[in-house]
Backbone as ProteinMPNN parsed JSONL, in Angstrom:
{"seq_chain_A": "XXXXXXXXXXXXXXXXXXXXXXXXXXXXXXXXXXXXXXXXXXXXXXXXXXXXXXXXXXXXXXXXXXXXXXXXXXXXXXXXXXXXXXXXXXXXXXXXXXXXXXXXXXXXXXXXXXXXXXXXXXXXXXXXXXXXXXXXXXXXXXXXXXXXXXXXXXXXXXXXX", "coords_chain_A": {"N_chain_A": [[94.292, 160.048, 106.304], [94.554, 157.328, 107.845], [95.095, 154.733, 109.487], [98.712, 155.314, 108.903], [98.587, 157.303, 111.548], [96.808, 156.468, 113.35], [98.471, 153.808, 114.071], [101.086, 154.737, 114.054], [100.743, 156.378, 116.245], [99.813, 154.671, 118.749], [102.605, 153.064, 118.437], [104.287, 154.787, 119.522], [103.562, 156.302, 121.91], [102.795, 154.223, 124.195], [105.676, 153.637, 123.717], [107.13, 155.392, 124.763], [105.624, 156.097, 127.043], [105.805, 153.242, 128.561], [103.17, 152.734, 129.839], [100.34, 150.596, 131.516], [99.009, 151.67, 131.785], [97.265, 154.015, 130.121], [94.649, 154.814, 127.558], [94.417, 153.588, 124.655], [92.977, 153.152, 122.92], [92.364, 156.414, 123.218], [94.528, 157.296, 123.007], [94.789, 156.581, 119.873], [92.264, 158.061, 119.059], [92.913, 160.374, 119.582], [95.162, 161.148, 118.079], [94.086, 161.085, 115.101], [92.305, 162.995, 115.48], [92.413, 166.639, 114.951], [92.755, 166.284, 112.114], [90.199, 165.81, 111.741], [89.129, 167.316, 112.399], [89.942, 169.817, 110.838], [89.223, 168.665, 108.258], [86.27, 169.56, 107.366], [86.812, 172.402, 106.929], [88.466, 172.367, 104.606], [91.371, 173.263, 105.078], [94.09, 173.651, 106.906], [94.165, 174.461, 109.877], [93.071, 175.637, 112.318], [93.095, 173.007, 114.975], [95.259, 172.028, 114.083], [97.155, 173.335, 115.468], [99.918, 174.721, 117.95], [98.433, 175.735, 119.805], [95.641, 174.717, 119.955], [96.508, 172.028, 121.184], [97.329, 172.133, 123.423], [95.548, 173.767, 124.505], [93.678, 171.959, 124.306], [94.329, 169.542, 126.064], [95.156, 171.278, 129.286], [91.917, 172.272, 129.643], [91.132, 169.465, 129.94], [93.015, 168.672, 131.815], [91.742, 170.726, 133.77], [88.807, 170.25, 134.138], [88.928, 168.01, 134.723], [89.281, 167.868, 138.059], [89.989, 166.244, 140.933], [89.149, 164.132, 140.478], [90.884, 161.995, 139.445], [90.859, 158.944, 138.156], [89.405, 159.288, 135.376], [90.937, 161.595, 134.867], [93.046, 160.162, 134.18], [91.94, 158.879, 131.735], [91.025, 160.42, 130.138], [93.695, 162.173, 129.215], [94.75, 160.84, 127.353], [93.945, 161.784, 124.833], [94.779, 164.392, 124.612], [97.234, 163.849, 124.821], [97.334, 161.755, 121.914], [96.555, 164.111, 120.081], [99.479, 165.817, 119.996], [101.048, 164.193, 119.221], [99.553, 163.551, 116.698], [100.871, 166.305, 115.514], [103.353, 166.128, 115.388], [103.808, 163.391, 114.298], [102.464, 164.717, 111.417], [104.162, 166.909, 110.89], [103.721, 169.413, 111.346], [104.908, 171.456, 112.295], [106.641, 172.644, 110.362], [105.197, 174.206, 108.942], [104.722, 176.836, 110.074], [102.877, 179.39, 110.1], [100.738, 178.696, 110.543], [101.209, 176.47, 112.517], [102.381, 178.32, 115.046], [99.793, 179.643, 115.568], [97.307, 181.484, 117.013], [99.789, 183.63, 117.596], [101.523, 184.207, 115.132], [100.027, 185.368, 113.947], [97.916, 185.818, 110.966], [96.933, 182.275, 109.712], [96.406, 181.264, 107.089], [95.535, 179.538, 104.464], [96.521, 176.642, 104.096], [96.952, 173.918, 103.053], [96.042, 170.49, 104.332], [98.015, 169.031, 105.669], [98.942, 166.285, 105.592], [96.033, 165.083, 103.416], [97.049, 166.566, 101.261], [99.46, 165.492, 99.743], [101.833, 163.17, 98.164], [100.024, 160.324, 96.55], [101.351, 158.137, 96.351], [103.492, 158.707, 98.62], [101.241, 158.442, 100.655], [100.077, 156.343, 100.056], [102.34, 155.024, 101.013], [102.829, 155.764, 103.916], [100.276, 154.609, 104.715], [101.148, 152.393, 104.964], [103.555, 151.789, 105.861], [101.618, 152.432, 109.349], [99.978, 150.22, 109.176], [101.634, 148.335, 109.64], [102.948, 149.057, 112.196], [101.071, 148.594, 113.48], [99.646, 146.009, 113.339], [102.352, 145.454, 114.214], [102.144, 145.978, 116.94], [99.868, 144.442, 117.369], [100.865, 141.598, 118.052], [103.127, 142.221, 119.488], [102.029, 143.326, 121.83], [100.281, 140.359, 122.377], [97.736, 140.923, 121.443], [95.783, 139.049, 119.944], [94.831, 136.977, 121.546], [92.335, 136.17, 123.062], [91.896, 136.857, 125.483], [93.375, 139.167, 126.119], [92.799, 141.065, 124.027], [90.346, 141.312, 124.303], [89.955, 143.203, 126.61], [91.734, 145.752, 126.34], [90.187, 146.331, 123.996], [88.062, 146.933, 125.494], [88.775, 148.439, 127.045], [90.802, 149.589, 126.481], [93.459, 148.854, 127.569], [96.232, 147.472, 127.566], [98.261, 144.701, 128.912], [99.646, 144.47, 132.0], [102.558, 142.838, 131.971], [103.547, 143.051, 129.537], [103.979, 145.534, 128.94], [105.888, 146.754, 130.326]], "CA_chain_A": [[94.932, 158.595, 107.14], [93.413, 156.715, 109.574], [96.525, 153.571, 110.07], [99.25, 156.095, 110.002], [98.439, 158.273, 112.343], [96.666, 155.392, 115.172], [99.545, 152.953, 114.445], [102.607, 155.188, 115.39], [100.852, 157.442, 118.48], [99.704, 153.768, 119.313], [103.694, 152.596, 119.174], [104.812, 155.987, 119.726], [102.478, 156.049, 123.388], [103.7, 152.761, 124.87], [107.19, 153.083, 123.905], [107.823, 157.347, 125.606], [105.45, 155.847, 128.288], [105.608, 152.16, 129.158], [102.424, 152.437, 130.921], [99.283, 149.486, 131.059], [96.41, 151.96, 132.387], [96.977, 154.744, 129.472], [93.554, 154.015, 127.017], [95.687, 153.683, 123.675], [92.161, 153.691, 122.157], [91.694, 157.691, 123.198], [95.693, 158.076, 122.53], [94.713, 156.471, 118.925], [91.302, 158.874, 118.757], [93.209, 162.282, 119.674], [95.449, 161.23, 116.886], [92.618, 161.331, 114.247], [91.289, 164.218, 116.334], [93.126, 167.536, 114.017], [92.58, 166.133, 110.851], [88.65, 165.511, 112.015], [88.12, 168.699, 112.896], [89.926, 170.825, 110.182], [89.187, 168.994, 107.779], [85.421, 170.224, 106.561], [87.471, 174.048, 105.756], [89.432, 171.83, 103.485], [92.952, 173.386, 105.074], [94.657, 172.876, 108.126], [93.477, 175.89, 110.652], [93.2, 175.658, 114.266], [93.087, 171.585, 115.251], [96.586, 172.266, 113.548], [98.417, 174.875, 115.69], [99.776, 173.789, 119.215], [97.709, 175.802, 121.116], [95.204, 173.962, 119.957], [96.478, 170.647, 122.12], [98.188, 173.312, 125.159], [94.456, 174.01, 125.426], [93.219, 170.493, 125.162], [95.225, 169.049, 127.483], [94.468, 172.193, 129.814], [90.782, 171.743, 129.585], [91.091, 168.155, 130.762], [92.943, 169.386, 133.767], [90.759, 171.673, 134.538], [87.748, 169.731, 134.052], [88.737, 166.224, 136.017], [90.536, 167.974, 139.078], [89.436, 165.44, 141.619], [88.692, 163.476, 139.307], [91.89, 160.628, 138.561], [90.152, 157.678, 136.977], [88.629, 160.789, 134.344], [92.295, 162.572, 134.208], [94.248, 159.522, 133.989], [91.537, 158.233, 130.453], [91.326, 161.694, 128.997], [94.973, 162.579, 129.075], [95.48, 160.395, 126.326], [93.594, 162.655, 124.127], [95.617, 165.274, 124.283], [98.507, 163.402, 123.895], [97.569, 161.929, 120.75], [97.164, 165.549, 119.454], [100.459, 166.002, 120.23], [101.876, 163.218, 118.506], [99.678, 164.016, 115.765], [101.445, 167.261, 115.355], [105.021, 165.384, 115.306], [103.758, 162.892, 112.819], [102.036, 165.111, 110.455], [105.4, 167.887, 110.467], [102.95, 170.575, 111.178], [105.679, 172.719, 112.844], [107.15, 173.287, 108.78], [103.681, 175.793, 108.986], [104.976, 177.29, 111.605], [102.227, 180.335, 110.191], [99.546, 177.541, 111.078], [101.375, 175.586, 114.011], [102.507, 178.967, 115.795], [99.146, 180.392, 115.019], [97.614, 182.92, 116.566], [100.864, 183.795, 118.441], [102.425, 184.373, 114.186], [98.767, 186.25, 112.551], [96.797, 184.88, 110.384], [97.911, 181.168, 109.2], [96.803, 181.933, 105.912], [94.622, 178.314, 104.293], [97.08, 175.629, 103.632], [96.304, 172.008, 102.919], [96.575, 170.096, 105.723], [99.426, 167.643, 105.634], [98.001, 164.352, 104.987], [95.693, 165.649, 102.299], [98.084, 167.409, 100.205], [100.779, 164.878, 100.278], [101.541, 162.912, 96.87], [99.383, 159.516, 96.78], [102.952, 157.357, 96.908], [103.924, 158.771, 99.837], [100.222, 158.663, 101.637], [99.763, 154.503, 100.399], [103.654, 153.856, 102.062], [102.731, 155.738, 105.511], [99.407, 153.702, 105.959], [101.665, 150.726, 105.028], [103.847, 151.81, 108.24], [100.713, 152.393, 109.869], [99.304, 148.854, 109.437], [102.435, 147.767, 109.935], [102.8, 149.13, 113.041], [99.735, 147.985, 114.396], [100.635, 144.652, 113.734], [103.496, 145.168, 115.81], [101.973, 146.173, 118.236], [99.509, 143.234, 117.808], [101.929, 141.174, 117.803], [103.804, 142.797, 120.685], [100.849, 142.906, 123.181], [99.655, 139.555, 122.138], [96.452, 140.772, 120.954], [95.561, 137.778, 119.741], [94.709, 136.127, 122.606], [91.112, 136.677, 123.606], [91.435, 137.645, 127.567], [94.584, 140.526, 125.567], [92.202, 141.959, 123.477], [88.882, 141.871, 125.525], [90.933, 144.481, 128.208], [92.379, 146.237, 124.974], [88.14, 146.634, 122.963], [86.535, 147.379, 125.96], [89.007, 149.899, 127.581], [91.799, 149.958, 125.624], [94.469, 148.786, 128.348], [97.842, 146.087, 127.946], [98.901, 143.969, 129.616], [100.958, 145.025, 132.62], [104.039, 142.276, 132.074], [103.769, 143.402, 128.381], [104.354, 146.821, 128.677], [106.907, 147.184, 130.715]], "C_chain_A": [[95.135, 158.637, 107.873], [95.189, 155.635, 109.861], [97.851, 154.549, 110.301], [99.032, 156.614, 111.184], [98.433, 157.772, 113.579], [97.891, 154.671, 114.999], [100.664, 153.357, 114.423], [102.202, 156.254, 116.123], [100.598, 155.794, 118.906], [101.484, 153.393, 119.604], [104.993, 153.742, 120.113], [104.522, 156.407, 121.803], [103.163, 155.081, 123.756], [105.473, 152.625, 123.979], [107.319, 154.525, 124.5], [107.608, 156.437, 126.845], [105.458, 154.698, 129.316], [104.04, 151.731, 130.206], [100.928, 151.533, 129.847], [97.834, 150.252, 131.111], [96.427, 153.292, 131.211], [95.292, 153.846, 128.398], [94.254, 154.141, 125.778], [94.626, 153.968, 122.483], [92.013, 155.089, 121.848], [92.606, 157.795, 122.604], [95.625, 157.772, 120.744], [93.474, 157.769, 117.877], [91.625, 160.069, 118.666], [94.113, 162.145, 118.263], [95.025, 161.136, 115.531], [92.071, 162.339, 114.07], [91.603, 166.155, 114.985], [92.703, 167.341, 112.582], [90.961, 165.957, 110.38], [88.405, 166.495, 111.753], [88.475, 169.67, 112.364], [89.198, 170.532, 108.506], [87.57, 169.751, 106.234], [85.657, 171.502, 106.173], [88.059, 172.856, 104.544], [90.548, 172.974, 103.816], [92.788, 173.358, 106.475], [94.232, 174.244, 108.784], [93.428, 174.828, 112.159], [93.898, 174.895, 115.096], [94.579, 171.257, 114.708], [98.035, 173.057, 114.309], [98.572, 173.705, 116.917], [98.847, 174.229, 120.038], [96.346, 175.267, 120.949], [95.019, 172.505, 120.926], [96.996, 171.015, 123.052], [96.882, 172.986, 125.42], [93.634, 173.321, 126.113], [93.071, 169.666, 126.64], [94.897, 170.279, 128.567], [92.624, 172.04, 130.162], [90.689, 171.016, 129.897], [91.547, 168.195, 131.973], [92.324, 169.469, 134.807], [89.454, 170.344, 135.123], [87.652, 167.899, 134.78], [90.278, 167.22, 137.49], [89.642, 167.401, 140.074], [88.823, 164.519, 141.682], [89.935, 162.441, 138.578], [91.799, 159.91, 137.861], [89.598, 158.554, 135.184], [90.084, 161.693, 133.636], [92.857, 161.116, 133.52], [93.917, 158.829, 132.164], [91.8, 159.277, 129.725], [92.309, 162.208, 128.754], [95.584, 162.33, 127.952], [94.718, 160.776, 124.901], [94.106, 163.609, 123.287], [96.777, 164.977, 123.49], [98.601, 163.09, 122.412], [97.269, 163.235, 119.765], [98.411, 165.783, 119.248], [100.608, 164.859, 119.173], [101.344, 163.019, 117.223], [99.881, 165.012, 114.967], [102.678, 166.627, 114.463], [104.762, 164.508, 113.916], [103.127, 163.455, 111.494], [103.774, 166.239, 109.796], [105.032, 169.103, 110.452], [104.116, 171.148, 111.928], [106.467, 173.094, 111.701], [106.173, 174.116, 108.504], [104.144, 175.962, 109.565], [104.371, 178.487, 111.402], [100.863, 179.422, 111.015], [99.86, 176.998, 112.477], [101.607, 176.93, 114.796], [101.247, 179.909, 116.043], [98.036, 180.216, 116.258], [98.785, 183.465, 116.747], [101.574, 184.618, 116.853], [101.481, 185.725, 112.94], [98.258, 184.905, 112.078], [97.431, 183.643, 109.797], [97.951, 180.969, 107.585], [95.768, 180.417, 105.754], [95.428, 177.242, 103.315], [96.612, 174.728, 103.692], [96.711, 171.578, 104.16], [97.049, 168.647, 105.137], [99.14, 166.698, 105.388], [97.134, 164.423, 103.814], [96.356, 166.059, 101.617], [99.249, 166.828, 99.952], [100.559, 163.613, 98.904], [100.201, 161.245, 97.147], [100.313, 157.973, 97.217], [102.525, 157.441, 98.102], [102.174, 158.314, 100.824], [99.905, 157.223, 101.133], [100.969, 154.204, 101.243], [103.225, 154.796, 102.891], [102.045, 155.073, 105.724], [100.301, 152.365, 106.046], [102.465, 150.775, 105.973], [102.696, 151.475, 108.767], [100.527, 150.475, 110.263], [100.444, 148.491, 110.175], [103.265, 147.877, 111.712], [101.456, 148.88, 113.708], [99.744, 146.392, 114.468], [101.791, 143.841, 114.125], [103.156, 144.974, 117.05], [100.978, 144.797, 118.908], [99.816, 141.868, 118.503], [102.875, 140.901, 119.459], [103.202, 142.572, 122.082], [100.04, 141.995, 122.461], [97.782, 139.846, 122.488], [94.964, 139.697, 120.203], [94.492, 137.01, 120.44], [93.265, 136.891, 123.36], [90.969, 137.201, 124.956], [92.223, 139.363, 127.033], [93.055, 141.627, 124.77], [90.909, 142.2, 123.603], [89.452, 143.299, 126.642], [91.378, 144.984, 126.812], [90.726, 146.468, 124.123], [87.522, 147.407, 124.098], [87.195, 148.2, 127.265], [90.419, 150.198, 128.12], [93.305, 150.318, 126.27], [95.317, 147.271, 127.518], [98.214, 145.369, 128.714], [100.029, 144.073, 130.654], [102.316, 144.159, 132.428], [104.153, 142.392, 130.637], [104.32, 144.749, 127.838], [106.124, 147.034, 128.871], [108.18, 146.183, 130.314]], "O_chain_A": [[95.675, 159.423, 108.65], [96.188, 156.088, 110.42], [98.234, 154.742, 111.455], [99.623, 155.938, 112.025], [99.163, 158.014, 114.539], [98.624, 154.895, 115.963], [101.531, 152.542, 114.736], [103.005, 157.036, 116.631], [101.522, 155.535, 119.677], [101.844, 153.394, 120.781], [105.959, 153.588, 120.859], [105.376, 156.706, 122.637], [104.377, 155.178, 123.57], [106.148, 151.614, 123.789], [108.488, 154.368, 124.854], [108.507, 156.008, 127.568], [105.238, 154.853, 130.517], [103.883, 150.797, 130.992], [100.563, 151.566, 128.672], [96.649, 150.035, 130.857], [95.332, 153.841, 131.327], [94.962, 152.667, 128.517], [94.934, 155.163, 125.864], [94.877, 154.615, 121.466], [91.665, 155.415, 120.713], [92.402, 158.308, 121.504], [96.297, 158.565, 120.086], [93.594, 158.196, 116.729], [91.028, 160.887, 117.966], [93.857, 162.936, 117.356], [95.973, 161.111, 114.746], [91.486, 162.751, 113.068], [90.644, 166.525, 114.308], [92.31, 168.313, 111.936], [90.513, 165.949, 109.233], [87.535, 166.789, 110.934], [87.927, 170.705, 112.744], [88.788, 171.396, 107.73], [87.644, 170.133, 105.067], [84.991, 171.969, 105.249], [87.586, 173.033, 103.421], [90.748, 173.727, 102.864], [91.765, 173.135, 107.124], [93.952, 175.146, 107.993], [93.709, 173.725, 112.626], [94.842, 175.268, 115.794], [95.022, 170.138, 114.965], [99.207, 173.259, 113.99], [98.026, 172.615, 117.083], [98.358, 173.508, 120.908], [95.721, 175.362, 122.006], [93.965, 171.993, 121.304], [97.267, 170.097, 123.826], [96.648, 172.15, 126.293], [93.093, 173.383, 127.217], [92.332, 169.379, 127.582], [93.702, 170.048, 128.748], [92.367, 171.551, 131.262], [89.788, 171.182, 130.719], [90.935, 167.913, 133.003], [92.2, 168.957, 135.92], [89.353, 169.778, 136.211], [86.793, 167.083, 135.112], [91.498, 167.152, 137.646], [88.535, 167.927, 140.19], [88.106, 164.054, 142.568], [89.918, 162.164, 137.379], [92.48, 159.916, 136.836], [89.583, 158.02, 134.075], [90.266, 162.195, 132.527], [93.061, 161.091, 132.306], [94.807, 158.428, 131.414], [92.615, 159.265, 128.802], [92.128, 163.017, 127.844], [96.504, 162.969, 127.441], [94.918, 160.062, 123.918], [94.074, 163.795, 122.071], [97.231, 165.338, 122.404], [99.399, 163.639, 121.652], [97.83, 163.26, 118.67], [98.618, 166.03, 118.06], [99.952, 165.032, 118.145], [102.078, 162.473, 116.4], [99.367, 165.01, 113.849], [102.859, 166.65, 113.246], [105.255, 164.738, 112.812], [103.224, 162.754, 110.486], [104.271, 166.246, 108.67], [105.639, 169.955, 109.803], [103.252, 171.509, 112.727], [107.168, 174.065, 111.983], [106.442, 174.903, 107.596], [104.339, 174.907, 110.168], [104.825, 179.291, 112.216], [100.262, 179.78, 112.028], [99.064, 177.019, 113.415], [100.733, 176.85, 115.659], [101.474, 180.94, 116.676], [97.767, 179.066, 116.604], [99.03, 184.055, 115.695], [102.192, 185.649, 117.119], [101.784, 186.428, 111.976], [98.183, 183.728, 112.433], [98.547, 183.849, 109.32], [98.931, 180.664, 106.905], [95.202, 180.07, 106.791], [95.142, 177.006, 102.141], [95.678, 174.583, 104.482], [97.523, 172.12, 104.91], [96.613, 167.692, 104.494], [99.364, 166.546, 104.187], [97.557, 163.646, 102.959], [95.9, 165.458, 100.644], [100.218, 167.585, 99.905], [99.441, 163.176, 98.629], [99.515, 161.359, 98.164], [100.054, 157.091, 98.037], [101.662, 156.782, 98.68], [102.416, 157.738, 101.885], [99.266, 156.681, 102.034], [100.886, 153.329, 102.104], [102.695, 155.155, 101.84], [102.285, 154.427, 106.744], [100.222, 151.502, 106.92], [102.346, 150.02, 106.938], [102.467, 150.266, 108.793], [100.845, 149.795, 111.238], [100.293, 148.316, 111.385], [103.945, 147.0, 112.245], [101.279, 149.371, 114.823], [99.835, 145.715, 115.491], [102.138, 142.672, 114.289], [103.557, 144.225, 117.941], [101.021, 144.268, 120.018], [99.122, 141.252, 119.312], [103.128, 139.928, 120.169], [103.614, 141.951, 123.062], [99.087, 142.485, 121.856], [96.969, 139.341, 123.262], [93.739, 139.758, 120.097], [93.48, 136.526, 119.932], [93.248, 137.924, 124.03], [90.033, 137.868, 125.397], [91.798, 140.451, 127.421], [92.603, 142.706, 125.15], [90.349, 143.171, 123.095], [88.806, 144.161, 127.237], [91.205, 144.043, 126.037], [90.967, 147.499, 123.496], [86.693, 148.301, 123.926], [86.543, 148.561, 128.245], [90.967, 150.625, 129.136], [94.074, 151.239, 125.995], [94.766, 146.279, 127.04], [98.772, 146.079, 129.55], [101.193, 143.826, 130.337], [103.318, 144.797, 132.748], [105.086, 141.673, 130.278], [104.877, 145.016, 126.773], [107.077, 147.291, 128.135], [109.328, 146.481, 130.645]]}, "name": "protein", "num_of_chains": 1, "seq": "XXXXXXXXXXXXXXXXXXXXXXXXXXXXXXXXXXXXXXXXXXXXXXXXXXXXXXXXXXXXXXXXXXXXXXXXXXXXXXXXXXXXXXXXXXXXXXXXXXXXXXXXXXXXXXXXXXXXXXXXXXXXXXXXXXXXXXXXXXXXXXXXXXXXXXXXXXXXXXXXX"}
């Protein structure tokens, strides 16, 4: 599932933070990251654990000390991974979500891959609708707005607040 995570991450983060300077492209990339990292193993692994997102946030914070611009940009990735955990319902897989604190997580299916096809289609349609809403709400049909978003991941300030 791509549109579900990308679209809803965009909507959730813009609704919560109302910040035109966040790189929303990186938020969406971060929201896709846990599935991309765990998919090669065929089961939900460390990327679906809370400790992964916390560790990623810690690494970004430590690596960008005294680099405010880089920090502002890169914080979007762990924010996206946290949103992924919410949208995936990862907390329902307690052994995975709280790994390594509850011991071995086993090998449960990646939530996005274990859903019935009709649910996946419905979630992807919802994600497409969220992206369409963002396209209309933030006037991305306008060449200047679209160019700002494509090049910088940013939105026009007066449209966000």
